[in-house]
mmCIF file of C-alpha atoms in Angstrom:
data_model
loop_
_atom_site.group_PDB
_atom_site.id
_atom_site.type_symbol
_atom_site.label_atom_id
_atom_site.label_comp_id
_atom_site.label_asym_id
_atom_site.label_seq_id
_atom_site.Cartn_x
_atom_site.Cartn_y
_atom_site.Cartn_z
ATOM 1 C CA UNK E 1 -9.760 27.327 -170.660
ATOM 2 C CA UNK E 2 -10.849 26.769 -166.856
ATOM 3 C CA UNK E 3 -7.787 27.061 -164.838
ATOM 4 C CA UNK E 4 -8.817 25.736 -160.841
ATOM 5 C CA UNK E 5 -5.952 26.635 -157.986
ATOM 6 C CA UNK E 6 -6.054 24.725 -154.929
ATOM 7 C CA UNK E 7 -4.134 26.784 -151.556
ATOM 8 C CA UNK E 8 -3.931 26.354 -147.833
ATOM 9 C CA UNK E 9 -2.337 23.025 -147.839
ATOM 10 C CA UNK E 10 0.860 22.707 -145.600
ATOM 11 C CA UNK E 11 2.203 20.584 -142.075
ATOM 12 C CA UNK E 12 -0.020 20.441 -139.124
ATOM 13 C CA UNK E 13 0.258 18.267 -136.188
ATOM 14 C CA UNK E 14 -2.559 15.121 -135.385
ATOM 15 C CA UNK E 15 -5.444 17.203 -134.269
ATOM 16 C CA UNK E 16 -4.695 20.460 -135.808
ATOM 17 C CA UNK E 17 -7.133 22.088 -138.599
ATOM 18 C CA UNK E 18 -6.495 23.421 -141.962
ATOM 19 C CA UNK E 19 -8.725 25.090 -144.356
ATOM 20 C CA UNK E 20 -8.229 24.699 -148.127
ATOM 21 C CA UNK E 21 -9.333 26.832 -150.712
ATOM 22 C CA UNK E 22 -10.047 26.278 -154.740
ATOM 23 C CA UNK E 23 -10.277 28.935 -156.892
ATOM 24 C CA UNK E 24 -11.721 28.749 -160.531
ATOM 25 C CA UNK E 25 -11.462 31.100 -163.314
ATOM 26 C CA UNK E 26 -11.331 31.353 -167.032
ATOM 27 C CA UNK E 27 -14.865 31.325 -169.029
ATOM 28 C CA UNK E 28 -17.267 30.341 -166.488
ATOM 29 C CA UNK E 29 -21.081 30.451 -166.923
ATOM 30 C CA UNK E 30 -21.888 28.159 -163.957
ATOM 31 C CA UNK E 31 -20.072 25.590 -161.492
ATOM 32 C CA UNK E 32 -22.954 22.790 -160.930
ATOM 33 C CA UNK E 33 -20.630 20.783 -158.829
ATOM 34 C CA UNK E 34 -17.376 20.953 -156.523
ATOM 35 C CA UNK E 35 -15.289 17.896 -155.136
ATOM 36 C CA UNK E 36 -12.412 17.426 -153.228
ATOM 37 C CA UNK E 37 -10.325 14.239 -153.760
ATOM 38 C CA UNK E 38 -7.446 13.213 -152.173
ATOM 39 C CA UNK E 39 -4.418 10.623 -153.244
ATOM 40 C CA UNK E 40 -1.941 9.008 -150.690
ATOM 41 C CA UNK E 41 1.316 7.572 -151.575
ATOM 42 C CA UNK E 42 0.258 4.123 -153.081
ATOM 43 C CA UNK E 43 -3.432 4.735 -152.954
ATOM 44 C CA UNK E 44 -6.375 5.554 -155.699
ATOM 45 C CA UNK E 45 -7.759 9.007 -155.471
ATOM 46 C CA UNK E 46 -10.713 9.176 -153.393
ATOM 47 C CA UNK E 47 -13.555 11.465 -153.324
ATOM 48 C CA UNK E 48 -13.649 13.305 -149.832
ATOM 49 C CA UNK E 49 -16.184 16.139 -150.295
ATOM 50 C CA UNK E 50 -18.512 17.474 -152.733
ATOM 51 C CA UNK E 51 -21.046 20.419 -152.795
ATOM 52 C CA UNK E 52 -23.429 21.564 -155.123
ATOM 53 C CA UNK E 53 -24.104 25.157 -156.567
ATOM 54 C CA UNK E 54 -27.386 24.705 -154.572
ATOM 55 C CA UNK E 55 -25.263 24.104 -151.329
ATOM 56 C CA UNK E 56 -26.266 19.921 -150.960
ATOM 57 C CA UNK E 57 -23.196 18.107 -149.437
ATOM 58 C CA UNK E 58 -21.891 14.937 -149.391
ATOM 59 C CA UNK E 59 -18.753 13.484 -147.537
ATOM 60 C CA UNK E 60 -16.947 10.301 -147.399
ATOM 61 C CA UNK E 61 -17.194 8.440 -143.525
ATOM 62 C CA UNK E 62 -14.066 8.327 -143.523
ATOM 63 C CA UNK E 63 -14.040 12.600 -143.022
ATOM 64 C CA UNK E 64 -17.778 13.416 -141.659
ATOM 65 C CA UNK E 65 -18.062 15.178 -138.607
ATOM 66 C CA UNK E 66 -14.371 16.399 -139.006
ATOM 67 C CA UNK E 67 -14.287 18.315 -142.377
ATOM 68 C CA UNK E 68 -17.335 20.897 -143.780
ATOM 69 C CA UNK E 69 -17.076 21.910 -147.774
ATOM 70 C CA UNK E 70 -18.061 24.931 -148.509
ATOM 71 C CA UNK E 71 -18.319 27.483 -151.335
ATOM 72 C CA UNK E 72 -18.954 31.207 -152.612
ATOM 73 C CA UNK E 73 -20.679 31.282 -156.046
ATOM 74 C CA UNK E 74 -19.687 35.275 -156.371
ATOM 75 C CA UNK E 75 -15.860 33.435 -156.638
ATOM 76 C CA UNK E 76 -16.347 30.233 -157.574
ATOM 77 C CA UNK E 77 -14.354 29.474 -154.603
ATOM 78 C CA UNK E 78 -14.872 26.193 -152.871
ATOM 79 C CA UNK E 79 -13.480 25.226 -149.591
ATOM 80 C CA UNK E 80 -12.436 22.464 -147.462
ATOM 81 C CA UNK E 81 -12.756 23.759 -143.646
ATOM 82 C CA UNK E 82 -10.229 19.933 -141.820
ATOM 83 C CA UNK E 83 -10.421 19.613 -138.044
ATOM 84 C CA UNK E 84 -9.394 17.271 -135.667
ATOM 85 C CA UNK E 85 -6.744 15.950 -138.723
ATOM 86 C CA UNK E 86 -5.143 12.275 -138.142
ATOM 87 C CA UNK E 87 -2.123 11.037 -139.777
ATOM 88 C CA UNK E 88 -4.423 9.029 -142.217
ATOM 89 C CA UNK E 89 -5.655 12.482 -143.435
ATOM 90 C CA UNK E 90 -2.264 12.876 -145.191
ATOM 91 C CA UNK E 91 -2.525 13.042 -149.196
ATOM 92 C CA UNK E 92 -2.396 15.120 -151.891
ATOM 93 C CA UNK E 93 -5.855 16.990 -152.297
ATOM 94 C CA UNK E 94 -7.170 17.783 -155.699
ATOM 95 C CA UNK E 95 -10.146 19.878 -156.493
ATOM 96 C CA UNK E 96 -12.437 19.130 -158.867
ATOM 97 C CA UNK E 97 -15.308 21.101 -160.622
ATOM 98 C CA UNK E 98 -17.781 20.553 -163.382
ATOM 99 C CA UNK E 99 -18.183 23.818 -165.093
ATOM 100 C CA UNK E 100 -20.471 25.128 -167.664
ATOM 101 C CA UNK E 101 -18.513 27.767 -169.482
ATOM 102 C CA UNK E 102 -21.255 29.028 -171.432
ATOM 103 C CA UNK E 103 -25.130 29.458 -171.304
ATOM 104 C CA UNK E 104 -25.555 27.096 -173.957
ATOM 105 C CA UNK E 105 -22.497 24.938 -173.474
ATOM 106 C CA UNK E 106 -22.328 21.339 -171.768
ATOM 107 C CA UNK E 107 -20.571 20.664 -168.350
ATOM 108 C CA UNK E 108 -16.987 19.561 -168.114
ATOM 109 C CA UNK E 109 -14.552 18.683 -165.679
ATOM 110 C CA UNK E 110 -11.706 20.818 -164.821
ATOM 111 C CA UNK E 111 -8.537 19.432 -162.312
ATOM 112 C CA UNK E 112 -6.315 21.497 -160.147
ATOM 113 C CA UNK E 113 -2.724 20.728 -159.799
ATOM 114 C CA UNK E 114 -2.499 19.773 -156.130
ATOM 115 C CA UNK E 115 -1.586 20.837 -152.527
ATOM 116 C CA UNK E 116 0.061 18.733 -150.055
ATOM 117 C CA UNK E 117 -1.635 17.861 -146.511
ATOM 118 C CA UNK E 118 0.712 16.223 -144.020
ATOM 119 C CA UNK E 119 -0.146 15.091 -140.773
ATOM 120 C CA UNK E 120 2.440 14.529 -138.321
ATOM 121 C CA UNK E 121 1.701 12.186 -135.349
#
């Protein structure tokens, strides 16, 4: 089993940075894709960043310019780098990965439990 842990979440104050950090590990052959969601109280998940094992990037408007996803293949390690945070940036962020776990195997998507972003004003 693929076992993702999400760190780095916490309290910062409007306009402060944080930098999150997913780890994956278990059977891993290859991570094609990373993605960072996020869920507010009464709100769907969202998508916020994602980043492929070649390094292309995508971001919702809602977050470009303020927050850069990033990864290290030797660690299967992505991260979340969040500047210039707002109150609206508060949420529960979830990463996401779609791993192949071995050379012949499909990809599937693995969840991590969580970590809490709050933004005071």
């Amino acid at each position: 089993q693929v076992r993702l842990v999400e760190s780095g979440g916490g309290l910062v104050q409007a306009g402060g940075s944080l930098r999150l950090s997913c780890a994956a590990s278990g059977t891993i052959f290859s991570i094609p894709t990373m993605v960072w969601y996020r869920q507010a109280p009464g709100k769907q998940r969202e998508s916020v960043a994602a980043i492929s094992s070649s390094g292309t990037t995508n971001y919702a408007d809602s977050v470009k310019g303020r927050f850069t996803i990033s990864r290290d293949n030797a660690k299967n390690t992505v991260y979340l780098q969040m500047n210039s945070l707002k109150p609206e940036d508060t949420a529960v962020y979830y990463c996401n990965a779609e791993v192949v776990r071995w050379d012949w195997g499909r990809a599937e998507n693995f969840w991590g439990q969580g970590t809490q972003v709050t933004v005071s004003s």
